[in-house]
Coordinates of C-alpha atoms in Angstrom, one line a residue:
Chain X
X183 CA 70.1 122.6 109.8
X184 CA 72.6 120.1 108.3
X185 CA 71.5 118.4 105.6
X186 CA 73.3 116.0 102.8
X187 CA 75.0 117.2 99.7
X188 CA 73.0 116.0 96.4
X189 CA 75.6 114.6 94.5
X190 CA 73.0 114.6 91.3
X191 CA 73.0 118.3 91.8
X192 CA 76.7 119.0 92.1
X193 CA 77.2 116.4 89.1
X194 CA 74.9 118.5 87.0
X195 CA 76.7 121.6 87.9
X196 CA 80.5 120.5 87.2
X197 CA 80.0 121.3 83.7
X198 CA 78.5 124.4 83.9
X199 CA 80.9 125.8 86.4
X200 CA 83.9 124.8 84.3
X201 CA 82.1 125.8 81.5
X202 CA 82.2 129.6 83.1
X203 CA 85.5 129.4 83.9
X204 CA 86.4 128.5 80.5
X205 CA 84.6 130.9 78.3
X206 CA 86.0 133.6 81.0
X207 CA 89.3 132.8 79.4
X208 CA 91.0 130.3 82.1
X209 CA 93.0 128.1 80.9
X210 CA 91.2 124.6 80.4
X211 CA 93.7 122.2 82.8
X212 CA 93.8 124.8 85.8
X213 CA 90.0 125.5 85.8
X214 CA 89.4 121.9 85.7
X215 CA 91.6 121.8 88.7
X216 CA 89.6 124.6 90.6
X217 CA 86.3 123.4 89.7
X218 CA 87.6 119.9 91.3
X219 CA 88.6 121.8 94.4
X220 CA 85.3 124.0 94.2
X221 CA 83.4 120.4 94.4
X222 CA 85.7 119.3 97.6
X223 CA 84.9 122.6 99.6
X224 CA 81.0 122.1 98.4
X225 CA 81.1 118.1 100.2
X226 CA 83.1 119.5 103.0
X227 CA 80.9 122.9 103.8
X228 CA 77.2 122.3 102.2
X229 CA 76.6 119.9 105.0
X230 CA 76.6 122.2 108.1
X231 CA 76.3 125.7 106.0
X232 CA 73.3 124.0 104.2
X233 CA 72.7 124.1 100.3
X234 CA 73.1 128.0 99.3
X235 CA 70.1 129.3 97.1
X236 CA 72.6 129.7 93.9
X237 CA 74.5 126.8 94.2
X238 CA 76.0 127.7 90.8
X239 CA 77.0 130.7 91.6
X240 CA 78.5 129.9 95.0
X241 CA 80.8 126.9 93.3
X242 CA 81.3 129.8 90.3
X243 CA 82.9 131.6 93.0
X244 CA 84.8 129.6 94.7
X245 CA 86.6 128.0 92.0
X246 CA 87.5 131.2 90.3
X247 CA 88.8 131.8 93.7
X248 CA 90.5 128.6 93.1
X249 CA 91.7 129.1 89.9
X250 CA 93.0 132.8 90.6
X251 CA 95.2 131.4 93.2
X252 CA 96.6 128.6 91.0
X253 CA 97.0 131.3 88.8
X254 CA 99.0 133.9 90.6
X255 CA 101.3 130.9 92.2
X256 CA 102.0 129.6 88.3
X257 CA 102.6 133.0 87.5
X258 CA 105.1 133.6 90.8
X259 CA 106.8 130.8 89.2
X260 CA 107.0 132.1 85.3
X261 CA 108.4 135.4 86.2
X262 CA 111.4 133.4 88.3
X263 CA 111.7 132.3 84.6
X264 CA 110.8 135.8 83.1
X265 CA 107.9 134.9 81.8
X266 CA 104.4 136.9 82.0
X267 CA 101.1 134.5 83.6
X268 CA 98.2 136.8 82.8
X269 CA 95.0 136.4 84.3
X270 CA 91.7 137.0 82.5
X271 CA 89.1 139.0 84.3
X272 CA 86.2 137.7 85.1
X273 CA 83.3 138.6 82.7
X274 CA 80.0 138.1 82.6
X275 CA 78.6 134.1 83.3
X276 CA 77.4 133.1 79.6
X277 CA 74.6 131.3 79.0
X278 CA 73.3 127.5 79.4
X279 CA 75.6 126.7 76.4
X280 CA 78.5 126.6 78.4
X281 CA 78.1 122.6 79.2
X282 CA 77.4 121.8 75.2
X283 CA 81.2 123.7 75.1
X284 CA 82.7 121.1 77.6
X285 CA 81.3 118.2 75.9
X286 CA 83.2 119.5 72.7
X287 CA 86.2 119.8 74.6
X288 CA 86.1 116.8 76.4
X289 CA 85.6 114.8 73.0
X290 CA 88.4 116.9 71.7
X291 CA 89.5 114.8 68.2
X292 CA 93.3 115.5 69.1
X293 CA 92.4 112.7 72.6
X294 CA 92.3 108.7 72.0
X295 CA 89.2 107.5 72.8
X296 CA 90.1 106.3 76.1
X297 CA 91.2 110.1 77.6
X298 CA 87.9 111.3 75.8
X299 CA 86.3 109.0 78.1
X300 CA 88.4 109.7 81.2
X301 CA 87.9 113.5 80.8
X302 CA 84.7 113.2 79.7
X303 CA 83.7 111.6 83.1
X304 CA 85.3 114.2 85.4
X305 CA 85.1 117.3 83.8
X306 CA 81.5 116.8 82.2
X307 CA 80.4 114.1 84.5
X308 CA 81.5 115.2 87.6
X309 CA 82.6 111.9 88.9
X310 CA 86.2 112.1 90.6
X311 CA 89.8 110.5 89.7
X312 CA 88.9 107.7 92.0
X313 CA 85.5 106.7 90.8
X314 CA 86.6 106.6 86.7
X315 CA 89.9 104.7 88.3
X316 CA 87.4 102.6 89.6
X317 CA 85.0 102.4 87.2
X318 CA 88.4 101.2 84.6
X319 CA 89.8 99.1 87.3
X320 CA 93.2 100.9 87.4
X321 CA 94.8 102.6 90.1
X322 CA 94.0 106.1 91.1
X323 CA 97.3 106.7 90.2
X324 CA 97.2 106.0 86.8
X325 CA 93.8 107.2 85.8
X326 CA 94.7 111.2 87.5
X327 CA 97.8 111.0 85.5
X328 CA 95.4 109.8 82.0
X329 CA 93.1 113.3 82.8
X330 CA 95.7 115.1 83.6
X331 CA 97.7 114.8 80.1
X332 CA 94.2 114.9 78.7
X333 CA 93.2 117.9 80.4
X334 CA 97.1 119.6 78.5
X335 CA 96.3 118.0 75.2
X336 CA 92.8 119.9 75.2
X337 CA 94.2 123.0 76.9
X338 CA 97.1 123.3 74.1
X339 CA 94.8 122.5 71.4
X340 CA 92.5 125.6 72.4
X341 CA 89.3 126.2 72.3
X342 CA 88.6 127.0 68.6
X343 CA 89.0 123.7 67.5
X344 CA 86.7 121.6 65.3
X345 CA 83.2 120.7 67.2
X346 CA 81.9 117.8 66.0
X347 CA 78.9 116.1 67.5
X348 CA 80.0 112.3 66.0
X349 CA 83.1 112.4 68.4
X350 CA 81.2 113.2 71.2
X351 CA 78.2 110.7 70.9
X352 CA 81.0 108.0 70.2
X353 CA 82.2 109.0 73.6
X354 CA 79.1 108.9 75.6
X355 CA 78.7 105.2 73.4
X356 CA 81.6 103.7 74.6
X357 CA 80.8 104.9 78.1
X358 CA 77.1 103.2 78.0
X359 CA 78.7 100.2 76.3
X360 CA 80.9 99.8 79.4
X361 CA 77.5 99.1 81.6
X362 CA 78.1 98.5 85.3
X363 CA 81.7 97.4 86.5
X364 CA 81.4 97.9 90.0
X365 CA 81.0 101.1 92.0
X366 CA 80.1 103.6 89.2
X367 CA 76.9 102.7 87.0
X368 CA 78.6 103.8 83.6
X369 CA 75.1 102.5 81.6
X370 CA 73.2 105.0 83.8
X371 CA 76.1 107.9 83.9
X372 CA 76.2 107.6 79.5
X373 CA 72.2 107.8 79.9
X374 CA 72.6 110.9 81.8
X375 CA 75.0 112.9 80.0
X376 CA 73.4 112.1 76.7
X377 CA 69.9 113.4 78.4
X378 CA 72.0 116.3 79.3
X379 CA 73.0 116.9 75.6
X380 CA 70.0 116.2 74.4
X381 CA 68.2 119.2 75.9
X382 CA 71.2 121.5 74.6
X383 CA 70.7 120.7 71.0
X384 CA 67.6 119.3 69.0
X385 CA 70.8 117.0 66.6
X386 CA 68.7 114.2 65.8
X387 CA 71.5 111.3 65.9
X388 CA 71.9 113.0 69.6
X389 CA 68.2 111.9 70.2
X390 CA 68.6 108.9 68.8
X391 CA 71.7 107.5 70.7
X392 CA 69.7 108.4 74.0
X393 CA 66.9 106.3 72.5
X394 CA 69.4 103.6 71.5
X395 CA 70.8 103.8 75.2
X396 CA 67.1 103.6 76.9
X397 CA 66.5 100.8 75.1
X398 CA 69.0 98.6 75.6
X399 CA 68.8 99.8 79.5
X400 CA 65.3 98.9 79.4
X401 CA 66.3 95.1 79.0
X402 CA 69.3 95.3 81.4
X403 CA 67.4 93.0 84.4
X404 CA 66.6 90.5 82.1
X405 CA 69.9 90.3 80.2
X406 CA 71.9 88.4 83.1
X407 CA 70.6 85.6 85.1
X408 CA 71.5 86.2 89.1
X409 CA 75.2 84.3 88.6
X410 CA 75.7 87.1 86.5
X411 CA 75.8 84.3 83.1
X412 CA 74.9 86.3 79.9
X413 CA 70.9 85.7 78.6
X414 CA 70.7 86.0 74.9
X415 CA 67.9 87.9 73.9
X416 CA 65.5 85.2 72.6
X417 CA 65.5 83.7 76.1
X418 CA 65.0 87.3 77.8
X419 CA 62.4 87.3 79.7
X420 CA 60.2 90.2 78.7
X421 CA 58.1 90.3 81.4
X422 CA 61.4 92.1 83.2
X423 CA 61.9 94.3 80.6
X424 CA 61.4 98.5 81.6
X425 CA 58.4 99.4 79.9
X426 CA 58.2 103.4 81.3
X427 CA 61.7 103.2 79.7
X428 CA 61.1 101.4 76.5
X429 CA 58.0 103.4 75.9
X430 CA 60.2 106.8 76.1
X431 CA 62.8 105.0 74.2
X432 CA 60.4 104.6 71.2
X433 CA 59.1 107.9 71.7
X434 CA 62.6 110.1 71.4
X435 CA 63.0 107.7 68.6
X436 CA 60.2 108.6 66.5
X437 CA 60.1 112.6 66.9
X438 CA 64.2 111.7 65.8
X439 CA 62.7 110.0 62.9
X440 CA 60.6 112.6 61.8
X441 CA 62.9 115.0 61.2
X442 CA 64.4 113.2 58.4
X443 CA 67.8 112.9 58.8
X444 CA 68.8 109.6 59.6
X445 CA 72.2 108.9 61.3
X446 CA 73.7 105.4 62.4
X447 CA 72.4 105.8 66.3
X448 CA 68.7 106.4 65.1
X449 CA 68.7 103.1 62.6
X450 CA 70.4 100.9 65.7
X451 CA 67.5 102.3 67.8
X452 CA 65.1 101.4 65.5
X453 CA 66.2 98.2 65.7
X454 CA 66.1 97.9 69.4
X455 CA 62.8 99.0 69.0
X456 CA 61.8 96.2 67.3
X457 CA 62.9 93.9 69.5
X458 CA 61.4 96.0 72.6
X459 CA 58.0 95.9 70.7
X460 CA 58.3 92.5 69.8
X461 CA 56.3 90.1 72.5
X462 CA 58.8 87.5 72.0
X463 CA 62.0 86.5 69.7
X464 CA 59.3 84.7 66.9
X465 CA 57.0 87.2 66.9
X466 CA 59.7 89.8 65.8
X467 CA 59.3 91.9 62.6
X468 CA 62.6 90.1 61.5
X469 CA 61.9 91.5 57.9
X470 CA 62.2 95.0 58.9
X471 CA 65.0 94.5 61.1
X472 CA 66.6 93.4 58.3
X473 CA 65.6 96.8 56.5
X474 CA 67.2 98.5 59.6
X475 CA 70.3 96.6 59.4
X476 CA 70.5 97.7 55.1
X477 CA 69.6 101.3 56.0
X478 CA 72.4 101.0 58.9
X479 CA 75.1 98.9 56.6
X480 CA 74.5 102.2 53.8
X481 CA 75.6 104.9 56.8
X482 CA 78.3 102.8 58.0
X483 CA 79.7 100.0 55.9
X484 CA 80.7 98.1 59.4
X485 CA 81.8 94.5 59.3
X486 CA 80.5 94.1 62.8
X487 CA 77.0 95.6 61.5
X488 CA 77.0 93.2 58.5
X489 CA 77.7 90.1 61.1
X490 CA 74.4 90.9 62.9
X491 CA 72.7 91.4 59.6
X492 CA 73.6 87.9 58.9
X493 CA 71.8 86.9 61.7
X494 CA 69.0 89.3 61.5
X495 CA 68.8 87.5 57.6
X496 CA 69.0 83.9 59.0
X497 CA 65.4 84.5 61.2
X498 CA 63.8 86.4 58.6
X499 CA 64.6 84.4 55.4
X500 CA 65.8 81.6 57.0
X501 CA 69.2 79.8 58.4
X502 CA 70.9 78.7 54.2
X503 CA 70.2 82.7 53.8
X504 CA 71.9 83.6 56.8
X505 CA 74.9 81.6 56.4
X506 CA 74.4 83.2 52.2
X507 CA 74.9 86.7 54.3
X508 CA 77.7 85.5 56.6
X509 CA 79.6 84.5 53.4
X510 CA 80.3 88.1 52.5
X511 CA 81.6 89.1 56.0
X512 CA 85.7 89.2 56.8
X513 CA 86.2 85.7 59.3
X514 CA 88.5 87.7 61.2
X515 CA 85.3 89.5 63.0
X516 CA 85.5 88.3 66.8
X517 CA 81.9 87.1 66.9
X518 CA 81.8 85.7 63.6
X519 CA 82.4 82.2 64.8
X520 CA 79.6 82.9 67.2
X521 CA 77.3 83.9 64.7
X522 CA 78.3 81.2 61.9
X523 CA 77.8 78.4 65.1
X524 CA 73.9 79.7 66.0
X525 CA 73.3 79.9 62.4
X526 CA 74.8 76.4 61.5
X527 CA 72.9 75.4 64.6
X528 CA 69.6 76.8 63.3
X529 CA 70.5 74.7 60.0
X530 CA 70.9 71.2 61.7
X531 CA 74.2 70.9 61.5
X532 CA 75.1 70.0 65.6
X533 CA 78.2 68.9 64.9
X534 CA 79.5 72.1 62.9
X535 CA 77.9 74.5 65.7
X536 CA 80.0 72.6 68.5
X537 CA 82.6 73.1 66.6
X538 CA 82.4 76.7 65.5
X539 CA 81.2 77.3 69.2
X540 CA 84.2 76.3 70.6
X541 CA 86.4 78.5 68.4
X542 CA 84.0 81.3 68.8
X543 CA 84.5 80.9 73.7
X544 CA 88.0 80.8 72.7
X545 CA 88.0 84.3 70.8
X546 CA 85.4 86.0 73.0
X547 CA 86.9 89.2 74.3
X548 CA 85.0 89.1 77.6
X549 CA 84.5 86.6 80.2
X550 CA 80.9 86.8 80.4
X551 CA 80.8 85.9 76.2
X552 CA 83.5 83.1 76.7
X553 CA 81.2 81.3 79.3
X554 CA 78.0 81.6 77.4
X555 CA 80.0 80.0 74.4
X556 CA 81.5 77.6 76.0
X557 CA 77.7 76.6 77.7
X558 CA 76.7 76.1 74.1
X559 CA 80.0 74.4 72.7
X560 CA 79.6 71.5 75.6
X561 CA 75.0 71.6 75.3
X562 CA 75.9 70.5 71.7
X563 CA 78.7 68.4 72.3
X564 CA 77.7 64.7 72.4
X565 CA 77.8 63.6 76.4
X566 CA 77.6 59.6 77.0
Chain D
X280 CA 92.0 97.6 77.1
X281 CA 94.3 95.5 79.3
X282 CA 97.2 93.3 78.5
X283 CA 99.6 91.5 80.4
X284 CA 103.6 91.5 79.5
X285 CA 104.7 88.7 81.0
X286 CA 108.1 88.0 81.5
X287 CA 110.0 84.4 81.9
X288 CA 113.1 83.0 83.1
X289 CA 112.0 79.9 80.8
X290 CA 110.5 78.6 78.0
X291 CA 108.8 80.7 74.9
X292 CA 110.7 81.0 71.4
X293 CA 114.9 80.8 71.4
X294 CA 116.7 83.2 72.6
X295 CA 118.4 85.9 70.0
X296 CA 121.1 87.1 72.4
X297 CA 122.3 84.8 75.1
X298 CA 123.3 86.9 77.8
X299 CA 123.8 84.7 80.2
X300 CA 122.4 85.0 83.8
X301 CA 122.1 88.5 85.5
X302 CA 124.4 87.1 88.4
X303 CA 127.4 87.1 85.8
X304 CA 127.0 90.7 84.8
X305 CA 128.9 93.6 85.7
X306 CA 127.4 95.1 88.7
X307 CA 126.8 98.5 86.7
X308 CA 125.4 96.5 84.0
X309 CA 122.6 95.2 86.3
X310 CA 122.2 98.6 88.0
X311 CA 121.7 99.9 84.2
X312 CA 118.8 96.9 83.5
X313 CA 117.1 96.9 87.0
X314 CA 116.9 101.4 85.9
X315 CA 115.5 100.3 82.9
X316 CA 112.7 98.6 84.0
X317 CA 111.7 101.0 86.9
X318 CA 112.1 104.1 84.6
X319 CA 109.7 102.1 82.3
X320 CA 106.7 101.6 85.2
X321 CA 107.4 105.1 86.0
X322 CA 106.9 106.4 82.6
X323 CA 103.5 103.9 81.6
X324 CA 102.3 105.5 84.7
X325 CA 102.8 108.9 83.8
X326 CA 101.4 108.3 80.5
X327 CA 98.7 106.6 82.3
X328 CA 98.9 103.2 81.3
X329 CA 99.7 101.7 84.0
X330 CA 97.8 98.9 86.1
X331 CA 100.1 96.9 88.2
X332 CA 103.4 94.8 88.3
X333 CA 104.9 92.2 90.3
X334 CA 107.8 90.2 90.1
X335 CA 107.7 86.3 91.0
X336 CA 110.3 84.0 92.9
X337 CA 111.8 81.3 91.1
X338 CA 110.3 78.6 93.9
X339 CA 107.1 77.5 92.9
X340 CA 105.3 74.7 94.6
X341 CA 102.5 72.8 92.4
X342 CA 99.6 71.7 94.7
X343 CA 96.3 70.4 94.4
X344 CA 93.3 68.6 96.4
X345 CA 93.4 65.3 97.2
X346 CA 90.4 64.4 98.6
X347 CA 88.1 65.4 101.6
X348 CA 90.0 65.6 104.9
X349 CA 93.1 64.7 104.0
X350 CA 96.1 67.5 103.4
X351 CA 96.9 69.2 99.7
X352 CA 99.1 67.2 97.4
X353 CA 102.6 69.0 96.8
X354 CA 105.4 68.8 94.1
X355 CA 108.3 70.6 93.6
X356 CA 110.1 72.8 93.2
X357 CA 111.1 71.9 89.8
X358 CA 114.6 72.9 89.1
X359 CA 113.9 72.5 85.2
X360 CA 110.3 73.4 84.7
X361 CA 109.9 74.0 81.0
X362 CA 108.2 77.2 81.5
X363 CA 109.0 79.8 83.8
X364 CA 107.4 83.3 84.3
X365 CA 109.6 85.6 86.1
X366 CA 107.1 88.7 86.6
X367 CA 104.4 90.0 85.1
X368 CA 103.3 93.6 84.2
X369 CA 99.7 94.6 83.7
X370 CA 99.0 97.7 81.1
X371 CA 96.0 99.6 80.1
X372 CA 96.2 100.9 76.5
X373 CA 94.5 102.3 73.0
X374 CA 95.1 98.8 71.4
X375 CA 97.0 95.9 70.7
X376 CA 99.7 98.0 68.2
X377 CA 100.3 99.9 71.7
X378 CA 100.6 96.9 73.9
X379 CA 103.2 95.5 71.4
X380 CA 104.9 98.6 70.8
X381 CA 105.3 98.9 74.9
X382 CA 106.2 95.5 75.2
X383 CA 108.9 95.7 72.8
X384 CA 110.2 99.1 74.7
X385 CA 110.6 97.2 77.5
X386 CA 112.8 94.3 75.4
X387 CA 115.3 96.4 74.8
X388 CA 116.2 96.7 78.1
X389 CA 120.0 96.5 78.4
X390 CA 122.0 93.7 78.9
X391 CA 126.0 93.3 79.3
X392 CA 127.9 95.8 77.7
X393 CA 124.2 98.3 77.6
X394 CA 123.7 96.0 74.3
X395 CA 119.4 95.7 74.5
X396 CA 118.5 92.2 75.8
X397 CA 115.9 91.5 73.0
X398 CA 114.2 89.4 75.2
X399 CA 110.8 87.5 74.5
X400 CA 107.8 88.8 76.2
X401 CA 104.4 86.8 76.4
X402 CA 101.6 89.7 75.8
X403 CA 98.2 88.5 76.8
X404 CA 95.0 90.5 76.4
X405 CA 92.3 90.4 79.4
X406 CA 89.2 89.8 79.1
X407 CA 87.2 93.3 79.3
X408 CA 83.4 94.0 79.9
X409 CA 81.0 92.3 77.4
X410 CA 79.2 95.2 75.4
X411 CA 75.7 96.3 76.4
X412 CA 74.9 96.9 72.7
X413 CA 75.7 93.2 71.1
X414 CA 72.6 91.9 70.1

C-alpha cells in the first residue's frame, strides 16, 4: 500500500544516521554525503515499499552502503597515488547521543557563523542544498559548494575538538532570528532543533533559548499586518498572540530558572515573558524588565542590549531617564537613532523624533525596519 | 549578508590609473582582464559566496509615465551621463571587512601591460531579514 514519506520523520532521523556513521569512524564529509543519498533512496522507495518498521536502521544501512562505496572508489583513486583509504568496520550503533555529537560538529568553532548555519541545516536539520539555498536566497550552486567546504573544515578539524554548547545555541539563534524567508520556515526549523537539543541535555541556557524562541514565535501573527509592514509591539494585538505556546514558553523558562544558573538566553526570555504576561504595553512590569535588562547587561556587556535597556528605562522611569540611559550607549549602534527618535518622541520633542527618525529608515538594515521608520519620520513630519 | 560590487564606466571618485578604454588594449591584455574577472566568479563560487552577476550595455533609455492612456515618456541615450554602471556583482559574505576585501581583489584586475587596474568599485549592502528577536 503506497503511502507518503513523513518528511518530519526522515528530518528527525538525518542526525542520528550520520551520527552512526560518524562515531563508526567514517569520515565526517563522505558520510554526510551517504546519509544525503540514504535520504534520496528513502523519498524515491518508501512510497511504494511502504515505511519499514526500523526506519533508522534501514537508512543506517543504506548509507553505510553508501558510504562504503564512496569509500572503496576514493580509495581506487589513492592507491593510483599510492596511498592507503582504509575503511572502518562497522561497530555497534551507539546510543541516542549520537545527534548531541552532530550538533557539536555542525557548530564546529573552526566554521564562520554562516557555514555553521548552512551545515547545521543539512546535516542536523535534514533540509537539502536546495531548500538552505533557498531559504539564503542564493543559488543552489553556491550554497552546496558553502556545506561542502564546511563539511572539509569539520572533517579535518576531527572529532575531538572543543564542544561548547554557547557556539551551538548561537547557531540555532541566528537560524530562528532569520524567521520565514520564503519556502523554508527557519523560525519553526531553529524551534525544532533546539526542542531536539533540549531533550539531549538538561543545560539550562539550552532550555532557555527554546523558551526565548517560543515566545517570540508565540507573537509572530500579530507582529506583521497582512502587507507584511512591521507592528511594533505596543500596537500588537494580543488577542493573536499563541497562548498554548506562550504558556510552555513561561513554563521551560521557570524549571530553567530554578536551577540557578542564569545564562544570557534565560534573562532575554524572561524578558519576553514579561511582555507575553503583560495584557497590554502599559500594563507591563517595565520595572522588572528593566532588572532583566541589568541582570542581561552583567552576562553580556552588549551595546545592542544596553540600547533596548534605554528604552525599557524610558517606560519605566520615564522618557529624560531613557534618553539619561541612551547617553551611555556608542551612536554608531544601527538602531540607536531608532531608539533616541521614540524616546525624544515620548519627551515632546516632534521635531527632534522626525528628525532622528529619518536618520534612523536610512540606517535600517532591513526593508521591513526602513519602512516602518520612514512611516514614522513622515506621521511626525509637519503635512500642510 | 549580501552586498553588491558595482562596477561603472562613469562617475564615482578620480581615477588613479588612466588606462584608457579596453578597445585600445593589446588583445592579450584584454584576454588577461576578461580571465580575471571569470576566474574571480569562479572562485566566490567555490568559496561559496557567490549570488549572481550581470553585465549592463552602455544604452540606457530613461522612461517614465505620462499620464493615463497615453505612451511612456523616453530620453536618451545619453552619450555623457554622469554616472554609469557597467555591471554589477551580487556576493554573500561573513561581513563587510569581506565584502571590501573581495571587492578590492577584484580591482586589481589587470590592465595594459598586466599592471592592476585599481579601479573604483561602489559596494552596497542589501537589505537582509528584520530580526525576530528586536524588541
Amino acid at each position: 500500500m503506497p503511502a507518503p514519506v513523513d518528511p518530519q520523520l526522515l528530518r528527525e532521523l538525518t542526525p542520528r544516521v550520520l551520527g552512526v556513521l560518524v562515531r563508526r569512524g567514517a569520515d565526517f564529509a563522505t558520510a554526510e554525503d551517504a546519509v544525503q543519498e540514504a535520504l534520496l533512496r528513502a523519498w524515491r522507495r518508501w512510497p511504494d515499499d511502504g515505511t519499514p518498521d526500523d526506519p533508522e536502521a534501514w537508512l543506517v544501512t543504506v548509507a553505510w552502503r553508501c558510504f562504503v562505496d564512496a569509500a572503496r572508489s576514493e580509495g581506487a583513486r589513492r592507491r593510483r597515488e599510492e596511498q592507503v583509504a582504509t575503511i572502518p568496520e562497522p561497530g555497534p550503533v551507539a546510543a541516542g547521543d549520537d545527534t548531541l555529537l552532530l550538533h557539536f560538529l555542525c557548530a564546529h568553532p573552526a566554521l564562520s557563523p554562516t557555514s555553521a548555519v548552512a551545515l547545521t541545516l543539512r546535516a542536523v536539520g535534514g533540509l537539502t542544498t536546495r531548500e538552505v539555498a533557498a531559504a539564503y536566497l542564493v543559488p543552489e550552486a553556491t550554497m552546496a559548494q558553502r556545506i561542502s567546504r564546511a563539511k572539509r573544515t569539520v572533517a579535518e578539524a576531527g572529532l575531538d575538538g572543543p564542544r561548547e554548547l554557547a557556539t551551538v545555541l548561537r547557531v540555532l539563534y541566528l537560524v530562528f532570528n532569520e524567521g520565514y524567508s520564503g519556502e523554508v520556515d527557519l523560525a519553526a526549523e531553529a524551534i525544532r532543533l533546539t526542542r531536539q537539543l533540549a531533550r539531549l541535555t538538561d543545560e539550562p541556557e539550552v532550555h532557555g533559548l527554546l523558551a526565548l524562541m517560543l515566545l517570540h514565535h508565540a507573537r509572530r501573527a500579530s507582529r506583521t499586518r497582512p502587507d507584511g509592514a512591521l507592528v511594533p509591539l505596543a500596537e500588537q494585538d494580543r488577542g493573536r498572540w499563541d497562548t498554548a505556546m506562550v504558556a510552555e514558553g513561561v513554563a521551560l523558562l521557570q524549571s530553567a530558572l530554578a536551577r540557578d544558573r542564569l545564562g544570557e538566553y534565560q534573562a532575554q526570555a524572561a524578558i519576553a515573558a514579561l511582555h507575553a504576561d503583560a495584557p497590554s504595553a502599559e500594563e507591563t512590569d517595565w520595572v522588572q524588565v528593566v532588572e532583566w535588562y541589568d541582570e542581561l547587561l552583567a552576562l553580556t556587556d552588549s551595546p545592542v542590549v544596553r540600547l533596548n535597556r534605554a528604552v525599557a528605562v524610558g517606560e519605566a522611569d520615564g522618557a529624560p531617564a531613557g534618553l539619561a540611559a541612551l547617553a551611555e550607549v556608542d551612536p554608531s549602534l544601527p538602531r540607536h537613532d531608532a531608539v533616541a527618535a521614540y524616546l525624544h518622541e515620548r519627551a515632546g520633542d516632534l521635531a527632534a523624533a522626525a528628525r532622528l527618525y529619518t536618520a534612523a529608515a536610512r540606517a535600517a538594515t532591513s526593508t521591513a525596519e526602513r519602512d516602518h521608520l520612514t512611516r514614522q519620520a513622515a506621521r511626525l513630519h509637519p503635512h500642510s | 549578508m549580501k552586498y553588491l560590487l558595482l562596477k561603472h564606466y562613469r562617475g564615482g571618485p578620480e581615477r588613479v590609473v588612466d588606462h584608457g578604454p579596453l578597445e585600445e588594449w593589446r588583445p592579450e591584455e584584454v584576454d588577461a582582464h576578461v580571465g580575471y574577472m571569470r576566474d574571480f566568479a569562479r572562485r566566490l563560487e567555490e568559496s561559496g559566496e557567490f549570488v549572481g552577476e550581470q553585465a549592463l550595455a552602455p544604452g540606457g533609455t530613461f522612461v517614465r509615465y505620462d499620464g493615463e492612456g497615453r505612451p511612456p515618456v523616453t530620453d536618451g541615450p545619453f552619450a555623457e551621463t554622469k554616472d554609469l554602471i557597467a555591471g554589477w556583482m551580487m556576493i554573500d559574505v561573513e561581513d563587510e571587512a569581506r565584502a571590501h576585501a573581495l571587492a578590492a581583489e577584484l580591482s586589481a584586475a589587470p590592465g595594459p601591460g598586466g599592471e592592476p587596474l585599481h579601479e573604483w568599485l561602489e559596494v552596497r549592502p542589501v537589505y537582509g531579514a528584520a530580526p525576530t528577536v528586536a524588541d
